Coordinates of C-alpha atoms in Angstrom, one line a residue:
M154 CA 20.2 -3.6 3.3
P155 CA 16.4 -2.7 2.7
V156 CA 15.6 1.0 2.6
F157 CA 12.2 2.2 3.9
K158 CA 10.2 5.3 2.8
V159 CA 8.4 7.0 5.9
A160 CA 6.5 10.0 6.3
V161 CA 5.6 12.1 9.3
C162 CA 2.6 14.5 9.0
G163 CA 1.6 16.8 11.9
G164 CA 1.2 20.5 13.0
E165 CA 3.6 20.4 16.1
K166 CA 7.4 20.3 15.2
L167 CA 8.4 18.6 18.5
T168 CA 6.0 15.9 17.7
L169 CA 7.1 15.5 14.2
E170 CA 11.0 15.4 15.4
S171 CA 10.3 13.0 18.2
I172 CA 8.6 10.4 15.8
A173 CA 11.3 10.9 13.1
Q174 CA 14.2 10.2 15.6
K175 CA 12.6 7.2 17.5
T176 CA 11.6 5.9 14.0
Q177 CA 15.1 6.3 12.6
A178 CA 16.5 4.8 15.7
Q179 CA 14.4 1.6 16.0
F180 CA 15.1 0.9 12.3
Q181 CA 18.9 1.0 12.8
Q182 CA 18.8 -1.5 15.5
H183 CA 17.2 -3.8 12.8
E184 CA 19.9 -2.8 10.3
C185 CA 17.5 -1.2 7.9
E186 CA 18.0 2.2 6.5
T187 CA 15.0 4.7 6.4
V188 CA 14.4 7.8 4.4
I189 CA 11.9 10.0 6.5
D190 CA 10.1 13.0 5.1
R191 CA 8.5 15.5 7.3
Y192 CA 5.3 17.6 6.4
D193 CA 3.6 20.2 8.4
N194 CA 1.1 20.5 5.8
P195 CA -1.2 17.7 5.2
L196 CA -2.3 18.9 1.8
R197 CA 1.3 18.7 0.4
L198 CA 1.5 15.1 1.6
R199 CA -2.0 14.4 -0.1
E200 CA -1.1 15.8 -3.3
K201 CA 2.5 13.9 -3.4
I202 CA 0.7 10.5 -2.9
F203 CA -2.0 11.2 -5.1
S204 CA 0.6 12.2 -7.8
G205 CA 2.1 8.5 -7.5
Y206 CA 4.7 8.8 -5.1
S207 CA 4.4 5.8 -2.3
Y208 CA 5.6 5.4 1.4
D209 CA 5.9 2.3 3.3
A210 CA 4.5 3.8 6.5
L211 CA 2.8 7.0 7.6
F212 CA 2.4 8.6 10.8
L213 CA -0.6 11.1 10.7
D214 CA -1.4 13.4 13.4
I215 CA -5.4 13.7 13.6
D216 CA -5.4 17.1 15.2
M217 CA -4.2 19.1 12.0
P218 CA -5.6 22.1 10.4
R219 CA -6.3 22.5 6.8
L220 CA -7.2 18.9 6.6
N221 CA -8.2 16.5 9.6
G222 CA -5.5 13.6 9.7
L223 CA -8.4 11.2 10.1
Q224 CA -10.0 12.2 6.8
L225 CA -6.5 12.3 5.1
A226 CA -5.9 8.5 6.5
K227 CA -9.2 7.5 4.9
D228 CA -8.5 9.3 1.6
L229 CA -4.9 7.5 1.4
R230 CA -6.3 4.1 2.5
R231 CA -8.6 4.1 -0.6
L232 CA -5.6 4.5 -2.6
D233 CA -3.2 2.2 -1.0
K234 CA -4.3 -0.7 0.8
Q235 CA -0.7 -1.9 1.9
V236 CA 0.6 1.3 3.6
F237 CA 0.9 1.2 7.1
L238 CA -1.1 3.7 8.7
L239 CA -0.2 5.0 12.2
L240 CA -2.5 7.8 13.7
V241 CA -1.4 10.2 16.6
S242 CA -4.0 12.1 18.6
G243 CA -4.7 13.9 21.8
R244 CA -8.5 12.8 21.8
E245 CA -9.0 9.2 22.6
E246 CA -12.3 9.2 21.3
Y247 CA -11.1 9.0 17.8
V248 CA -10.1 5.5 18.4
F249 CA -13.2 4.0 17.1
E250 CA -13.6 6.2 14.2
S251 CA -10.0 5.7 13.2
L252 CA -10.8 2.1 12.5
Q253 CA -12.4 2.9 9.1
A254 CA -9.1 3.9 7.9
K255 CA -7.7 0.4 9.3
P256 CA -4.8 1.9 10.9
F257 CA -1.7 -0.3 12.0
R258 CA -1.6 1.5 15.5
F259 CA -3.3 4.4 17.4
I260 CA -0.9 6.4 19.3
R261 CA -2.1 8.5 22.2
K262 CA -0.5 11.8 23.0
A263 CA -1.3 11.3 26.9
S264 CA 1.0 8.3 26.9
F265 CA 3.1 9.5 23.9
D266 CA 6.6 8.0 24.5
A267 CA 5.2 4.6 25.7
D268 CA 3.0 4.0 22.6
L269 CA 5.3 5.4 20.1
N270 CA 8.1 3.1 21.3
E271 CA 5.9 0.1 21.3
A272 CA 4.5 1.0 17.8
V273 CA 7.7 1.5 16.0
E274 CA 9.3 -1.4 17.3
Q275 CA 6.3 -3.5 16.0
L276 CA 6.2 -1.5 12.8
A277 CA 9.8 -2.4 12.0
G278 CA 9.1 -6.0 12.4
E279 CA 6.3 -6.1 10.3
M280 CA 7.7 -4.2 7.5
L281 CA 10.5 -6.2 7.3
E282 CA 8.5 -9.4 7.2
S283 CA 6.0 -7.9 4.7
R284 CA 9.2 -6.7 2.4
E285 CA 10.4 -10.2 2.3
D286 CA 7.3 -12.0 2.0
S287 CA 5.8 -10.2 -0.9
H288 CA 8.8 -10.0 -3.3
I289 CA 9.2 -12.2 -6.3
T290 CA 12.1 -12.7 -8.7
V291 CA 11.4 -12.6 -12.5
Q292 CA 14.1 -13.7 -15.2
S293 CA 13.3 -11.5 -18.2
G294 CA 15.8 -12.2 -20.8
T295 CA 19.1 -11.7 -19.3
V296 CA 17.9 -9.4 -16.6
S297 CA 16.8 -10.5 -13.2
L298 CA 14.2 -8.4 -11.6
R299 CA 13.1 -8.3 -8.0
L300 CA 9.3 -7.1 -7.8
N301 CA 7.3 -6.1 -4.9
A302 CA 4.1 -8.1 -5.5
S303 CA 1.9 -6.2 -3.2
R304 CA 2.7 -2.5 -5.0
I305 CA 1.8 -4.3 -8.5
I306 CA -1.7 -3.1 -9.2
Y307 CA -2.3 -5.1 -12.5
V308 CA -0.8 -6.7 -15.2
E309 CA -1.8 -6.5 -19.0
S310 CA -0.5 -8.7 -21.7
L311 CA 0.7 -7.0 -24.9
D312 CA 1.9 -9.2 -27.6
K313 CA 5.1 -10.7 -26.0
Y314 CA 5.3 -8.1 -23.2
L315 CA 3.6 -7.6 -20.0
N316 CA 2.8 -4.1 -18.8
M317 CA 3.2 -4.1 -15.1
V318 CA 1.1 -1.3 -13.5
A319 CA 2.5 -0.6 -10.1
Q320 CA 1.9 2.2 -7.3
S321 CA 5.3 3.8 -8.1
R322 CA 6.0 3.2 -11.7
N323 CA 5.0 1.3 -14.8
F324 CA 7.2 -0.9 -16.9
S325 CA 7.4 -3.7 -19.5
I326 CA 9.1 -7.0 -19.5
R327 CA 9.2 -9.9 -21.8
Y328 CA 7.3 -12.5 -20.2
K329 CA 4.5 -14.8 -20.5
L330 CA 1.0 -14.0 -18.6
S331 CA 0.5 -17.5 -17.9
D332 CA 4.0 -17.8 -16.0
M333 CA 3.4 -14.5 -14.3
E334 CA 0.0 -15.5 -13.0
K335 CA 1.7 -18.7 -11.3
L336 CA 3.9 -16.2 -9.6
L337 CA 1.5 -13.6 -8.5
M338 CA -1.4 -16.0 -7.4
P339 CA -0.3 -16.6 -4.0
Y340 CA -0.2 -12.8 -3.4
G341 CA -4.2 -12.4 -4.2
F342 CA -3.9 -11.9 -7.9
I343 CA -6.9 -12.7 -10.1
R344 CA -7.0 -13.6 -13.6
I345 CA -10.1 -11.5 -14.9
H346 CA -9.6 -11.6 -18.6
K347 CA -7.2 -13.6 -21.1
S348 CA -4.9 -10.3 -21.1
Y349 CA -5.3 -9.2 -17.5
L350 CA -4.2 -10.0 -13.7
V351 CA -5.4 -7.7 -11.2
N352 CA -4.4 -7.4 -7.5
Y353 CA -7.5 -7.9 -5.6
R354 CA -6.5 -5.2 -3.0
F355 CA -7.0 -2.5 -5.5
I356 CA -10.4 -3.8 -6.9
F357 CA -13.4 -1.3 -6.0
S358 CA -16.1 -3.2 -7.6
I359 CA -16.9 -5.9 -10.1
E360 CA -19.5 -5.1 -12.7
S361 CA -20.9 -7.6 -15.3
R362 CA -18.3 -6.7 -18.1
N363 CA -15.7 -4.6 -16.1
V364 CA -13.4 -4.6 -13.0
V365 CA -13.5 -1.1 -11.2
L366 CA -10.2 -0.1 -9.5
D367 CA -10.1 2.3 -6.7
S368 CA -8.6 4.9 -9.1
G369 CA -11.8 4.6 -10.9
Q370 CA -10.1 2.8 -14.1
K371 CA -12.2 0.1 -15.7
L372 CA -10.5 -3.2 -16.7
P373 CA -12.3 -5.9 -19.0
L374 CA -13.9 -8.8 -17.3
S375 CA -14.3 -11.9 -19.4
R376 CA -18.0 -13.0 -19.4
Y377 CA -17.3 -16.7 -18.8
R378 CA -15.0 -15.7 -15.9
E379 CA -17.4 -13.4 -14.0
R380 CA -18.5 -16.0 -11.7
E381 CA -15.1 -17.5 -10.8
V382 CA -13.9 -13.7 -10.4
Q383 CA -16.7 -12.8 -8.0
Q384 CA -16.1 -15.9 -6.0
K385 CA -12.3 -15.4 -5.6
F386 CA -12.8 -11.7 -4.7
Q387 CA -15.1 -12.6 -1.9
E388 CA -12.8 -15.4 -0.5
L389 CA -9.9 -13.0 -0.5
T390 CA -11.7 -10.2 1.3
E391 CA -13.4 -12.2 4.0

């Protein structure tokens, strides 16, 4: 049974609890287990995610003190291109501004129950589909690994091993980079160097000799691959 990690962040306890309970109930109907964390302080949630912890979905109340939920959504979207963001607000004029954070849904407090029920039902289906579609199975020696391709940031070849840098953790496996490239190519990975594969979703910019990630980290870009990388990146982001 798949387990999904969800965070609910807002200043109103009743709203927090209602979202948590309805989310839990909807996922149970799909025979999915959810772990739901509740935050009444947006700064705590931001700190946890920026320290490396990841969630599958985030419910953010825009109308929060300390840190506006919309700004928090924009910050988290830059860090994680795949997370499902659902924004909640009593001010419907935020709908258009919220598009900058590419939310999955906008939940209006004026029609809270109807919007939430519809959003959670759709979210459960989308998350199940994305979880299934983005996993790959890798055989490393006698160990069979099931990896979520959408959460892998880049792959670095080091001797006979691959350093897999993911959102939640890093690990090494004994595997050929050319074989890994074939597995990850359908999920938007680009070969930028003889030793590097990178997930296009985490690319911030492409320079003459480097690929810059959203985190600010720079990866080497082969000179003879530059044009091809630029072209593939453009195709994937259109």
